[in-house]
Every structure is written in C-alpha cells, then in structure tokens.
Amino acid sequence: MSRYDPATLEPKWQSAWEGAGVFAARADPSKPKYYVLEMFPYPSGRIHMGHVRNYTMGDVVARTKAMQGHAVLHPMGWDAFGLPAENAAVERGISPRDWTYRNIADMRAQMKPLGFSIDWSREFATCDPEYYGQQQAMFLDMLKAGLVTRKSAVVNWDPVDMTVLANEQVIDGKGWRSGAPVERRELTQWFFRISDMAGELLDAIDGLKGWPDKVRLMQQNWIGRSRGLQFAFGTVGAPDGFDRLEVYTTRPDTLLGASFAAISPDHPLAKQLERHDPAVAAFVAECRRGGTSEEAIETAEKRGYDTGIRVRHPFDEAWELPVYIANFVLMDYGTGAIFGVPAHDQRDLDFARKYGLPVIQVFRIPEASHDHDRPDSDFATSSWIEIEDRGQWGEDRPTYELYQRIVNVAFVPPKNEEVEYINGFAGIDFQTGEAAIDAAIEACEARGVGRGVTKFRLRDWGLSRQRFWGCPIPVVHCAACGVVPERRENLPVRLPDDPSFERPGNPLDHHPTWATTTCPACNGPARRETDTMDTFVDSSWYFARFTAPHAATPTDPAEAAYWMNVDQYIGGVEHAILHLLYSRFFARAMVATGHLPATAKEPFDALFTQGMVTHEIYQTRDAAGRPVYHLPEEVTRSDAGASLQDGTAVEVIPSAKMSKSKKNVVDPMAIISQFGADCARWFVMSDSPPERDVEWTASGAEAAFKHLSRVWRLADEASRAEGPAMPDDAALARAVARAVADVTTGIEGFAFNKAIAKLYELSNAIARSDAGPDARRAALRIMAQLMSPMVPHLAEEVWAMLGGAGLVAQSPWPVADPSLLVEDSVVLPIQINGKRRAEISVPMAMGAAEIEARVLADETVQRFLDGQVPKKLIVVPGRIVNVVV
RNA sequence: GCGGGUGUGGCGGAAUGGUAGACGCGAAGGUCUCAAACACCUUUUCCGCAAGGAGUGUCGGUUCGAGUCCGACCACCCGCACCA
C-alpha cells in the first residue's frame, strides 16, 4: 500500500477485532468494570451524523477505558416501538413489525463499518417479545407493589377520526390528518405513581455528582417542590356541595391583594355548573378546544367566564370576590383553583384589565425602581385607578396608595431585594422571598385560615397509549372480577401478527379475536386491555437488561450487581428531563421489586449531554415563491455564495439541525465510502466541544482526511527510515510526554476537541522534528495509541507498520513520564495598570523578590513608568506580573 | 407563557480571575512542478506605514487585573409530560 486507503484498511481491522473477540464484555473480578452507554437509537432505517457523533463519543470512552485496564461493557440495542412504524403501516401497508426489523437490519449494517467497540452479542430490540415480556412481568410486580394506579387523564381527541392524537400529531390545535380542531377528552388510564416519589427523586439529585448542573437544575424545576398555603374560601351562591372552594397559593403574602378567584374548566364545580347552564357549557367546551400540551394551554389567549358565584375573603366576611372559570388554570396542579392578585402577577393583571377587576397593591413600588420610571414604561405615575371603599377591616384592612402606578405591567418583587408591604401582615414588612411566605403562612394558620402544605409540580406518569405498536399492558377486564392481572405463565402477552390499519384508531381494539380471552381469576369470558405502554417505559430499563440481555427474568442478580451502574451515559439534552426522570423512577421501582440491587437506585453515575450535528440549508424558490431545498451534494459552495449545477444561485441559510425536510443532511455512508469511517469519526469529534452543536462542513471533512493521510505518511516514512539517534530525540520525547498528559486529560474531561488539537500539535512536532528514526517510530507508536479511541482503524495500521505488539486496541494506555513534563523556565508577561506592556523570561524557580527587581530593571517597563514609582507590584508566580502606578 | 442553555476573528473554536484568539478551516504570498493536483514554508482579530489604539452580544458593577464573577437587558437554540 502506497497511500492511506481506508477502504481496504478499515474492513481488515474490523475483522481482526471480531476474530479476536476484543469487544465481548466479560465480567472479570480482577479488573475494575466500566459500563459506558449511549442512548439507544430509534430504528428509523438510516443512521445520521447525530448517531455517528453520539456513538463515537461513547466509543472513545469505551476504548480508552479498556486500554486503561477496565472490563468494559459497551452494548447496543434498538428503541423499536413507537408511532413511525404505525405511520409506515398506514401509509405503505407494511406491517409495523416487518418495517421495524428491516430498519434494524439496515441500521446495523450501516453502523458496523464505523468500527465501534460494541459487544453485539448483547443486542436486542424493545419490540422483541423476549424483552417486552419481561417488561410485562415487571409491570405486574409494580402493580402488586402499589406503584401503578388507574385514574382519569386528559388526551387530545380528534373528533373526525375518532382517535387519540399524540401532541406531535396536533398541529396548530388541529389533527394532522383530519385537520379538525382537536378537543381535550378524559379517559381512564394506567399511571405509574411517580409523584409519590417526588420528594425522594428531588432530594437524590444532590447526589448526582457526575451529571451536568443544567440537567440537575432542569430536573429540580420539573419536579418543582413548592411551599404554600392551602385554604378554603366560603362561597356565596354556589350549588349544593360546593359551599367551600379549596385553593392553593405559593404567594400567601399577597392574599390582601386578591381581587378574583378562578377555577379550572375541569374543576368539579365547573362541571357541575356546566350541567345546568348552557352558557357555562359553551364556555367550557371552548376551553377544551386545542391540545393538551402545557405550552398550548399557557400560550392560549387568557379567557374567563364569570360564574356569578362569589367567595368571601378569609379575612373579611363582607369582602366578596367573583369566581371565574379560566382557561389558564390547570386542574393537575394544586387544587385546580386559585386567587388572582393583578397588581403583582402579569397574567392576573391582564385578566383583571380584560374583565374590569380591581388592582390592589400589596407592595410599595420602590421609588427608584428600574424600568418602572423609564419614560417608555407602561408604568404611568399619574394614572389613577378608582377603588371602591371597602369599609373598616381592623388591623389587616387594605389601604390604597393615593395613586396607582400599575397600569399594564405588574410589579413582581425582585428576589433578594427588600420590598415594603403596604397591604400585608403585621410583622412581615420589609421582607421578600421564603421568609415572608413562611411568615404569611404562619399568620394565616394562627388565624385559622388554611395550612402550609408542600406540593410538587410533578404529575403521575400516564403510561396508557391507544396504539398498536407498543408493549401490551398485561391485564384483562372481566365483567365479574373487574381489572385482573394476567397470569405470569401467560406472558408475554404478544401483539397479533395481523393488525389492520384500514381505519383510524387502535388496531388492537378492532382486532376480531386478539382481545378475547378468559379471566385469570374466574375463567369467565373477559377482554384484554387494548392499550399499550408509553415507549418511555421501554427505554426506562434497557440499560439494566443489557447486563443480562437473554436472562429468563428481567435481570440476572449477579450480572446486574457486577455491571450496574452505568458509569457513563451519553445522549442528547432533549432527554434531560423525561427519559432520565422516568429511568430514575424505574430503577427505584426495580429495586423495590427486587430486580436491581439497592445500589442501583440512581442508575447513571455520570451523564454527558452532547450537541447536535448541524448543516447549512440551501434554498431556492419555485415559481410561486415557495421554498425549494437542495441537498448539500447538489450545491457548489464558494466564498461568493452557492449555486446549483446549472448555475442557479442558491440562498444559504445558517446552520440548523440536520433534517430530511430541509434536506440539509449528509449521509454518513457517503462520507465513509469517500473518506472512510475514521475520517467521519475524527471530524465529528474535532471541530466543536462535544456538548455544543457541531456544523458539518465539506471542507472540514476534507481537512480531517488530509490530516489522517499525513499521519499515515509519517508512519510510512518512519517505517522505512534508517539512521542513528539524534540530539533532537529528547525534545521529541518531551513533546510526546506533553501530548500523552494533555490528550489523556482531554478525553477524561470530555474535551475531545482539545484532545484532538493536542494530537495536531504532536503530529506537527513529529513532522518538524529532526529526531532519529527510532525516536520517531516510538513517538508515532504512542501517537497511534492516543489516536486509537478516535480513529481506531488508522491507529491499528500505524501501530502494525511500526512494529507495535498485538492490537493497539489491547495495548495499555500510555502514561507520561513526569520528569519530561517539567519546564525549567517560563515567560512572564508584565502588565502596567492591567495592560500588557512587556515580558521577561525567568527560571521557573526564581523567587518573587528577584522577579520584582528584574521587572523594574526592564527597559520597556522603565520607559512606561517614565520615572514614576509603582504603588504596588503584584507577582503571580509562574503566571504574570502587574505593576500598579 | 414557563424552565434550561448559548453568544469570542471571515468560519468552528481555545483560554484554573492572570499574555484573548491554542488547534483547525478559509484566505493571501512563496517553494516544488512543463503545468496542475498533492506536499511543504510564511502571513493572517480589526484600525494604523509605524509608534500606538480598539476588541470576547449590549449597558452597568466588583477587582491590581474580567471572555471568565455579580446585576439588568438583547438575540438565538432546546424542553414543556402522547415524537423519540
């Protein structure tokens, strides 16, 4: 071979690894274990650059740890249930099963040429009955353990297709196929009781030392512990059974600023009123239009309906507040009823202005307050809001400022700033934050108004899906016995082979025979549950299954004890909340049901969230002005711009996530055939820090290829070179030691781009060195080892060319000789008043006093001082000197 | 709307509170070549002939010293419970 040729070299080394069984995970008590896992892919059929990046990162970690002497588990599987398979069935008449398994075969075939150090013997798909049967067994265990419940939940309902829609299938409040406005509808559903564990899941976040702070923060906010006051308003004019209205507030200190109460359209009182009042029914029906997502609800126009019912302010029987039904009040949070304080909450203020409700200030707006006094501010110092006199209320009587400054912008007291209460409680003036709220709760409790309670934002995990391509929920419905768990020996409850997607809805529901069964309790006729499980269930324990993928029970105790926890988990930040939270819950549930050791409650010791792979978008317009997108390979890019083959100018839109619809995709297979897998791997690791997005560019890929060719050429030349040792050998050895240290810390700190920059420096150093052939070969062998996690095939080739023993993948990771890392002198920059003016070179060991003398004697320093005597001299050893004049 | 993040040359990015721009791309000039490709060498934040000055999204603060810490803002990206 006379040049770098990945097309022959890569398959050669892949079969060498396979032949030697290098990547089979073997429990070895004599070694520390290391479990590295990348979030497993959905089998869409094609791998994309995001996969290449994700699995290359994991592979770098896995290969490095193996060379550092660990027993490594690095498995791969398929998150194979889900909507796209059903869509393919509807659109193309293919069975979801065939479509999925074909995709898996295709993707596996695309993944293997990338040379990942994966133990393929552990591969499984979540749609394998062997896997989902074990999942059903665990569901039954969790049901028995009280971790599962059934209750009502709201879903998106398409009134034309008569089917439940995923949030993704709701576009602008309309069903994606029918185009009909979506409604919210209640169904009885299965739930995991994750909210019972809210406090535990929240507190345990503190122990997740290996997780990014941002993910821990997101999880904390998602679980959302809040301290507040729950109390009941007495009602006036409410139907029987509703003489009290329970509300929950996190701002009890603003109770004296209340000017209305509002209930959710799903509140029992709203439902009661709806039955007898067509106007209420119409309003509530209107509120139920649109999707169920929190985003849809929170961004919808705020609307209310005055029920005519009044509630009495808890501090004054005579003070009555109107009760509205409001579309922004969520039934799932708190009690489904709130009170509104327009002066200090923007949403409440908008509502108050819309419905002509009073605005009662609780806090005095600080005179010097930031934005509020800007001329363009919505705060108008002269506007006057008339407020009726409410009479005498004793010591808590609200008072009003002579003029009101709150017109269209609510005053939300800033955190960490003291604010004066003008309508507050005795003893809690001049405070904000937790302390004021605790004091307000105490004051209310002392008066017999409610009690302090802790609530969580986290809701139970609804797992029922009205879909075919998921894990069947293993229960039956019996007219005599009710809901009955399926018997163990009947697991797995398999999906039928002959689903029909001819009409909308769940094929399991329509199937002529599948649901028909006998009751496990009474042997009478019964019907299977036709709902299947959320695919998040499948991905909430696959990491545990990888430790014993073919065990006859969900896990094998010995294998789980050896391999768990996952030492390093790697995936997209889009999973930062749901998938990770559900997995944390599931691990606890598996501990509770005996499927995992107690030490595995938190299954992921360390987490890394990687960024996306992006690409420019190339766009032209058709005759009607609609955008037309073009694949990167159709476009010629130059400095001047971009054009098609025929010369048509192309608009270049800045980089965005690769997506088929925008055609800004690069097929990894095309890159592999053009440049090789190592080149793709090197490029995705080299250009950006791994937690950030990386932009795929053709020039970057070519540059990566050039560099790998250069390394190959250096090795080729060195393999044939002859000659004596040279004086530069020692300098090269120092450069190698430096690189060993820097690349190792780079990889261990997930700074792959920096590790690669150091490898560029090392190859430059080798290329420019005048060292002798033996020293060059030694340097290149170590460089091959350092490069091997990123570009394993080229590394093997270089290693072999230069006489390395065995496989580089099985060689021990190099360690730098500390004596070669010590520098004997250092260049100190000299600042004068913080501006860099000069520099001096001093021996590393020089003391501060001598450095000061050398600095003051420096010609440039003298010139800048111009006779002045420095006030102060700051010497940071080995770093910098600052002269303050 | 709520929660989280990001912002540094023409571009991707580097920088324990201590020389801003490592490394790479691109660009310019050169060597080699009949020529090109490849390879190699040099230059490359901006303004300026230079001396020097300016500079890390904006405004303000802390500090001997701020890309880094604090406050306010702007822009963009991600998530929001049935996409995976």
mmCIF file of C-alpha atoms in Angstrom, chain A residues 326-478:
data_model
loop_
_atom_site.group_PDB
_atom_site.id
_atom_site.type_symbol
_atom_site.label_atom_id
_atom_site.label_comp_id
_atom_site.label_asym_id
_atom_site.label_seq_id
_atom_site.Cartn_x
_atom_site.Cartn_y
_atom_site.Cartn_z
ATOM 1 C CA ALA A 326 -60.459 30.449 33.473
ATOM 2 C CA ASN A 327 -58.693 28.523 30.741
ATOM 3 C CA PHE A 328 -55.232 29.065 32.207
ATOM 4 C CA VAL A 329 -55.937 27.320 35.499
ATOM 5 C CA LEU A 330 -54.626 23.756 35.430
ATOM 6 C CA MET A 331 -56.625 21.064 37.208
ATOM 7 C CA ASP A 332 -53.461 18.988 37.603
ATOM 8 C CA TYR A 333 -51.647 21.460 39.780
ATOM 9 C CA GLY A 334 -52.622 22.443 43.311
ATOM 10 C CA THR A 335 -56.381 22.243 43.772
ATOM 11 C CA GLY A 336 -57.427 23.451 40.330
ATOM 12 C CA ALA A 337 -58.489 26.770 41.853
ATOM 13 C CA ILE A 338 -56.563 29.957 42.522
ATOM 14 C CA PHE A 339 -56.986 33.523 43.625
ATOM 15 C CA GLY A 340 -55.699 36.305 41.443
ATOM 16 C CA VAL A 341 -53.522 39.240 42.528
ATOM 17 C CA PRO A 342 -53.402 41.527 39.499
ATOM 18 C CA ALA A 343 -51.025 44.088 40.951
ATOM 19 C CA HIS A 344 -48.178 41.585 41.278
ATOM 20 C CA ASP A 345 -48.736 38.942 38.634
ATOM 21 C CA GLN A 346 -48.721 39.794 34.956
ATOM 22 C CA ARG A 347 -51.188 37.104 33.932
ATOM 23 C CA ASP A 348 -53.610 38.149 36.671
ATOM 24 C CA LEU A 349 -53.213 41.784 35.663
ATOM 25 C CA ASP A 350 -54.004 41.042 32.016
ATOM 26 C CA PHE A 351 -57.051 39.138 33.214
ATOM 27 C CA ALA A 352 -58.131 41.934 35.534
ATOM 28 C CA ARG A 353 -57.848 44.551 32.817
ATOM 29 C CA LYS A 354 -59.793 42.393 30.406
ATOM 30 C CA TYR A 355 -62.666 41.819 32.839
ATOM 31 C CA GLY A 356 -62.594 45.148 34.679
ATOM 32 C CA LEU A 357 -61.436 43.826 38.053
ATOM 33 C CA PRO A 358 -59.750 45.944 40.725
ATOM 34 C CA VAL A 359 -55.969 46.114 41.042
ATOM 35 C CA ILE A 360 -54.917 46.179 44.680
ATOM 36 C CA GLN A 361 -51.303 46.809 45.534
ATOM 37 C CA VAL A 362 -49.609 44.786 48.244
ATOM 38 C CA PHE A 363 -46.063 46.023 47.747
ATOM 39 C CA ARG A 364 -44.961 49.601 47.525
ATOM 40 C CA ILE A 365 -43.116 50.070 44.266
ATOM 41 C CA PRO A 366 -39.638 51.331 45.169
ATOM 42 C CA GLU A 367 -39.265 54.940 44.116
ATOM 43 C CA ALA A 368 -36.014 54.393 42.281
ATOM 44 C CA SER A 369 -37.288 51.259 40.689
ATOM 45 C CA HIS A 370 -35.511 50.314 37.474
ATOM 46 C CA ASP A 371 -37.724 50.066 34.451
ATOM 47 C CA HIS A 372 -40.806 51.445 36.055
ATOM 48 C CA ASP A 373 -39.693 55.011 35.762
ATOM 49 C CA ARG A 374 -38.443 54.822 32.232
ATOM 50 C CA PRO A 375 -40.382 57.220 30.028
ATOM 51 C CA ASP A 376 -41.463 54.382 27.743
ATOM 52 C CA SER A 377 -42.558 52.234 30.652
ATOM 53 C CA ASP A 378 -46.071 51.012 30.979
ATOM 54 C CA PHE A 379 -45.994 52.322 34.499
ATOM 55 C CA ALA A 380 -47.758 55.645 34.452
ATOM 56 C CA THR A 381 -47.127 57.671 37.536
ATOM 57 C CA SER A 382 -50.157 59.835 37.074
ATOM 58 C CA SER A 383 -52.874 57.310 36.362
ATOM 59 C CA TRP A 384 -55.493 56.818 38.997
ATOM 60 C CA ILE A 385 -57.484 53.675 39.474
ATOM 61 C CA GLU A 386 -60.744 54.158 41.335
ATOM 62 C CA ILE A 387 -61.274 51.583 44.022
ATOM 63 C CA GLU A 388 -64.441 51.392 45.991
ATOM 64 C CA ASP A 389 -64.173 51.869 49.706
ATOM 65 C CA ARG A 390 -64.445 48.560 51.448
ATOM 66 C CA GLY A 391 -65.069 49.903 54.924
ATOM 67 C CA GLN A 392 -63.370 49.051 58.152
ATOM 68 C CA TRP A 393 -61.449 45.778 58.396
ATOM 69 C CA GLY A 394 -59.396 46.028 61.514
ATOM 70 C CA GLU A 395 -55.661 45.721 61.533
ATOM 71 C CA ASP A 396 -55.381 43.924 58.197
ATOM 72 C CA ARG A 397 -57.506 46.481 56.386
ATOM 73 C CA PRO A 398 -56.098 47.083 52.941
ATOM 74 C CA THR A 399 -55.094 50.612 52.213
ATOM 75 C CA TYR A 400 -54.502 52.138 48.842
ATOM 76 C CA GLU A 401 -51.863 54.400 47.538
ATOM 77 C CA LEU A 402 -53.086 57.819 46.562
ATOM 78 C CA TYR A 403 -52.267 56.997 43.027
ATOM 79 C CA GLN A 404 -51.790 53.691 41.306
ATOM 80 C CA ARG A 405 -48.775 53.173 39.132
ATOM 81 C CA ILE A 406 -49.680 49.746 37.933
ATOM 82 C CA VAL A 407 -51.460 50.050 34.629
ATOM 83 C CA ASN A 408 -50.317 47.371 32.227
ATOM 84 C CA VAL A 409 -47.183 45.992 33.846
ATOM 85 C CA ALA A 410 -47.459 44.075 37.099
ATOM 86 C CA PHE A 411 -44.871 44.786 39.761
ATOM 87 C CA VAL A 412 -43.234 41.463 40.585
ATOM 88 C CA PRO A 413 -40.969 41.977 43.571
ATOM 89 C CA PRO A 414 -37.406 41.106 42.647
ATOM 90 C CA LYS A 415 -35.776 38.259 44.524
ATOM 91 C CA ASN A 416 -33.150 39.250 47.093
ATOM 92 C CA GLU A 417 -34.496 42.769 47.356
ATOM 93 C CA GLU A 418 -36.478 44.097 50.245
ATOM 94 C CA VAL A 419 -39.924 45.357 49.433
ATOM 95 C CA GLU A 420 -42.321 47.180 51.659
ATOM 96 C CA TYR A 421 -45.735 45.658 52.195
ATOM 97 C CA ILE A 422 -48.472 48.257 52.172
ATOM 98 C CA ASN A 423 -51.236 45.661 52.417
ATOM 99 C CA GLY A 424 -49.507 42.907 54.278
ATOM 100 C CA PHE A 425 -49.477 41.225 57.625
ATOM 101 C CA ALA A 426 -48.152 42.667 60.838
ATOM 102 C CA GLY A 427 -44.566 41.552 61.367
ATOM 103 C CA ILE A 428 -43.591 40.651 57.827
ATOM 104 C CA ASP A 429 -42.884 44.081 56.434
ATOM 105 C CA PHE A 430 -39.701 44.739 54.513
ATOM 106 C CA GLN A 431 -39.113 41.176 53.510
ATOM 107 C CA THR A 432 -39.475 39.141 50.384
ATOM 108 C CA GLY A 433 -38.816 35.551 49.431
ATOM 109 C CA GLU A 434 -39.123 32.430 51.540
ATOM 110 C CA ALA A 435 -39.094 34.190 54.870
ATOM 111 C CA ALA A 436 -42.048 36.422 54.038
ATOM 112 C CA ILE A 437 -44.018 33.492 52.654
ATOM 113 C CA ASP A 438 -43.336 31.340 55.722
ATOM 114 C CA ALA A 439 -44.354 34.248 57.925
ATOM 115 C CA ALA A 440 -47.544 34.725 55.929
ATOM 116 C CA ILE A 441 -48.368 31.022 56.223
ATOM 117 C CA GLU A 442 -47.850 31.216 59.980
ATOM 118 C CA ALA A 443 -50.011 34.313 60.228
ATOM 119 C CA CYS A 444 -52.798 32.606 58.281
ATOM 120 C CA GLU A 445 -52.553 29.378 60.279
ATOM 121 C CA ALA A 446 -52.698 31.390 63.518
ATOM 122 C CA ARG A 447 -55.942 32.896 62.314
ATOM 123 C CA GLY A 448 -57.394 29.535 61.324
ATOM 124 C CA VAL A 449 -57.133 30.241 57.610
ATOM 125 C CA GLY A 450 -55.744 27.114 55.965
ATOM 126 C CA ARG A 451 -52.451 25.378 56.494
ATOM 127 C CA GLY A 452 -48.997 25.312 54.991
ATOM 128 C CA VAL A 453 -48.533 22.460 52.542
ATOM 129 C CA THR A 454 -45.749 21.275 50.261
ATOM 130 C CA LYS A 455 -46.754 20.437 46.733
ATOM 131 C CA PHE A 456 -44.938 19.152 43.696
ATOM 132 C CA ARG A 457 -45.382 20.114 40.095
ATOM 133 C CA LEU A 458 -44.551 16.553 39.033
ATOM 134 C CA ARG A 459 -47.600 14.589 37.904
ATOM 135 C CA ASP A 460 -48.061 10.848 37.771
ATOM 136 C CA TRP A 461 -46.692 9.159 34.669
ATOM 137 C CA GLY A 462 -49.558 8.170 32.387
ATOM 138 C CA LEU A 463 -48.393 5.109 30.532
ATOM 139 C CA SER A 464 -51.502 4.071 28.545
ATOM 140 C CA ARG A 465 -51.393 4.595 24.810
ATOM 141 C CA GLN A 466 -54.244 3.805 22.474
ATOM 142 C CA ARG A 467 -51.863 2.378 19.874
ATOM 143 C CA PHE A 468 -50.801 -0.893 18.332
ATOM 144 C CA TRP A 469 -47.007 -0.794 18.168
ATOM 145 C CA GLY A 470 -46.163 -0.886 21.858
ATOM 146 C CA CYS A 471 -45.885 -3.292 24.758
ATOM 147 C CA PRO A 472 -49.349 -4.651 25.624
ATOM 148 C CA ILE A 473 -50.443 -3.877 29.178
ATOM 149 C CA PRO A 474 -50.843 -7.363 30.672
ATOM 150 C CA VAL A 475 -54.274 -7.105 32.301
ATOM 151 C CA VAL A 476 -57.780 -8.245 31.355
ATOM 152 C CA HIS A 477 -61.139 -6.704 32.013
ATOM 153 C CA CYS A 478 -63.698 -9.121 33.404
#
